[in-house]
Amino acid sequence: MSTEKEVVSVLQYLDNKTILVIGAAGFLGKIFVEKILRVAPKVRKVYLLLRASGEKTATERFNDEILGKDLFKVVKEKYGSNLNDILEKVTIVNGDICLDDMGLNKLDSELEHEMVQQLDAIVNLAATTNFDERYDVALGINTLGAANALNFSKRCAKVKVFVHVSTAYVCGEKPGLITETPYRMGETLNGAIGLDINQEKKLVKEKLSQLQATGASPETITQAMKDFGHTRAKVYGWPNTYVFTKAMGEMIVGANREDMSLVIIRPSIVTSTYKEPFPGWTEGIRTIDSLAVGYGTGKLTCFLGDLNAVSDVIPADMVVNTILVSMAAQAARQKETIYHVSSSMRNPFKNEKMPEIAYRYFTAKPWTNKEGKVVRVGKIEILGSIPSFHRYMTMHYVLPLKGLELLNMVLCKSLEKKFKELHRKINYVWRLVDLYQPYLFFYGVFDDTNTEKLQKLLPVTGMETEIFYFDPKIIDWDNYFVYTHIPGLVKYVFK
């Protein structure tokens, strides 16, 4: 007999609850906070752990980077003059997930005590999602930060569920069916032995000390730490620093949870909102968006990828809804449950659709750059393999660049601007390909059995099914990209 409840009410679960959100200034974090404030006015308290950054205090960051966003316009309209009543439920906590105890020991002890006594749930959305992040930064946030957040949750008197948001791509480049199973401490993708998080921490420290001892410039240190992360990831079979450090984050919370209910959310490629608070809200550039942005702005004239492969994308509001339903379902369960929030299993989006959708959109609505020039796009050349991409780049860019370099020298550098521009364009494309190649030729399918079961816990009819939708089968991908996602990118991301 299943220990799952037959039906859950997320709204009832949220009533009078006190929740700590870590990473509220991130893309998913903002959407999560907005959703709670909009649909659960009876929530007791929402603590947001935010770092002061540069000149800004944590509270200023909340006002500018969270509440000040277009995303919150629906909440503001809903509450109108009563907005302050709902905002009184929000408490900004100045802290940093990278510090032991998240820096909470520096707070006034009353606030820390209040949190320890009153919190019911902790949701960790903090991450650096940059594929080529410095290794010290990525390890600090994605791995050790996750451990710091879990350790704090174990100190809390009545926390019943700890949610850790990871990524579906902790699987690396594995093909076939990828199951919702945990990574155990020290497990690697290529079978290499010796992965030890404490050892990685030590290696990072040693590497930084070596670089500083040689008097390396900040730029040199940054590049060296990026390269170091890439190297360490490859040693154990992961394609980049981001997914490697996220995998270790999963290992560390799984190994140390004791009897804490642990939910690990693994979204695939997260895209703009499908429906709520309104369609098309987005921020920053995700994997798949770099191609659309590069093409729409005239920087990219070819598409690299296997057209028969699938790009697993999922709108951000569906990820947030999954988190909320999982909290209600798993509170006090005392077990670890992993949820793939993805579309490849039940509503796959084929790569072959991408070039035609981008062409359709940008020919109908070409982008105007900051000089006021309309960027006309052409048909995209499809390159179905890495060797064909290398040939294309050599013919169209590398050889002309060499010719231009020679001409520039002959003409006393009068073509310097043109040369630099072409050089920058080529570097942009090489970098994109290097980072995204594992995802453009990805042959895995994410099994989402647990997520499907979760869906069945919501009443079949009624308000909650409408509010907490996350079934990828309801998405018509053509419509979503042409009328929601790309317009959202153009509005919020194109610069």
mmCIF file with all atom_site columns, C-alpha atoms in Angstrom, residues 134-136 203-229:
data_model
loop_
_atom_site.group_PDB
_atom_site.id
_atom_site.type_symbol
_atom_site.label_atom_id
_atom_site.label_alt_id
_atom_site.label_comp_id
_atom_site.label_asym_id
_atom_site.label_entity_id
_atom_site.label_seq_id
_atom_site.pdbx_PDB_ins_code
_atom_site.Cartn_x
_atom_site.Cartn_y
_atom_site.Cartn_z
_atom_site.occupancy
_atom_site.B_iso_or_equiv
_atom_site.pdbx_formal_charge
_atom_site.auth_seq_id
_atom_site.auth_comp_id
_atom_site.auth_asym_id
_atom_site.auth_atom_id
_atom_site.pdbx_PDB_model_num
ATOM 1  C CA . ARG A 1 134 ? 34.846 29.601 -11.851 1.00 0.00 ? 134 ARG A CA 1
ATOM 2  C CA . TYR A 1 135 ? 35.226 26.299 -9.996  1.00 0.00 ? 135 TYR A CA 1
ATOM 3  C CA . ASP A 1 136 ? 35.584 27.950 -6.572  1.00 0.00 ? 136 ASP A CA 1
ATOM 4  C CA . LEU A 1 203 ? 42.179 21.284 -4.488  1.00 0.00 ? 203 LEU A CA 1
ATOM 5  C CA . VAL A 1 204 ? 40.333 24.572 -5.063  1.00 0.00 ? 204 VAL A CA 1
ATOM 6  C CA . LYS A 1 205 ? 42.090 26.151 -2.079  1.00 0.00 ? 205 LYS A CA 1
ATOM 7  C CA . GLU A 1 206 ? 45.502 24.941 -3.269  1.00 0.00 ? 206 GLU A CA 1
ATOM 8  C CA . LYS A 1 207 ? 44.896 26.128 -6.835  1.00 0.00 ? 207 LYS A CA 1
ATOM 9  C CA . LEU A 1 208 ? 43.880 29.617 -5.659  1.00 0.00 ? 208 LEU A CA 1
ATOM 10 C CA . SER A 1 209 ? 46.917 29.828 -3.351  1.00 0.00 ? 209 SER A CA 1
ATOM 11 C CA . GLN A 1 210 ? 49.257 28.813 -6.204  1.00 0.00 ? 210 GLN A CA 1
ATOM 12 C CA . LEU A 1 211 ? 47.776 31.433 -8.543  1.00 0.00 ? 211 LEU A CA 1
ATOM 13 C CA . GLN A 1 212 ? 47.949 34.175 -5.915  1.00 0.00 ? 212 GLN A CA 1
ATOM 14 C CA . ALA A 1 213 ? 51.535 33.224 -5.021  1.00 0.00 ? 213 ALA A CA 1
ATOM 15 C CA . THR A 1 214 ? 52.616 33.735 -8.646  1.00 0.00 ? 214 THR A CA 1
ATOM 16 C CA . GLY A 1 215 ? 51.056 37.222 -8.620  1.00 0.00 ? 215 GLY A CA 1
ATOM 17 C CA . ALA A 1 216 ? 48.539 36.318 -11.353 1.00 0.00 ? 216 ALA A CA 1
ATOM 18 C CA . SER A 1 217 ? 46.149 39.084 -12.438 1.00 0.00 ? 217 SER A CA 1
ATOM 19 C CA . PRO A 1 218 ? 42.423 38.815 -11.481 1.00 0.00 ? 218 PRO A CA 1
ATOM 20 C CA . GLU A 1 219 ? 41.626 37.998 -15.150 1.00 0.00 ? 219 GLU A CA 1
ATOM 21 C CA . THR A 1 220 ? 44.213 35.208 -15.228 1.00 0.00 ? 220 THR A CA 1
ATOM 22 C CA . ILE A 1 221 ? 42.902 33.779 -11.943 1.00 0.00 ? 221 ILE A CA 1
ATOM 23 C CA . THR A 1 222 ? 39.300 33.837 -13.218 1.00 0.00 ? 222 THR A CA 1
ATOM 24 C CA . GLN A 1 223 ? 40.224 32.048 -16.452 1.00 0.00 ? 223 GLN A CA 1
ATOM 25 C CA . ALA A 1 224 ? 42.407 29.513 -14.631 1.00 0.00 ? 224 ALA A CA 1
ATOM 26 C CA . MET A 1 225 ? 39.593 28.718 -12.152 1.00 0.00 ? 225 MET A CA 1
ATOM 27 C CA . LYS A 1 226 ? 37.117 28.293 -15.028 1.00 0.00 ? 226 LYS A CA 1
ATOM 28 C CA . ASP A 1 227 ? 39.504 25.913 -16.800 1.00 0.00 ? 227 ASP A CA 1
ATOM 29 C CA . PHE A 1 228 ? 40.144 24.045 -13.541 1.00 0.00 ? 228 PHE A CA 1
ATOM 30 C CA . GLY A 1 229 ? 36.412 23.391 -13.043 1.00 0.00 ? 229 GLY A CA 1
#
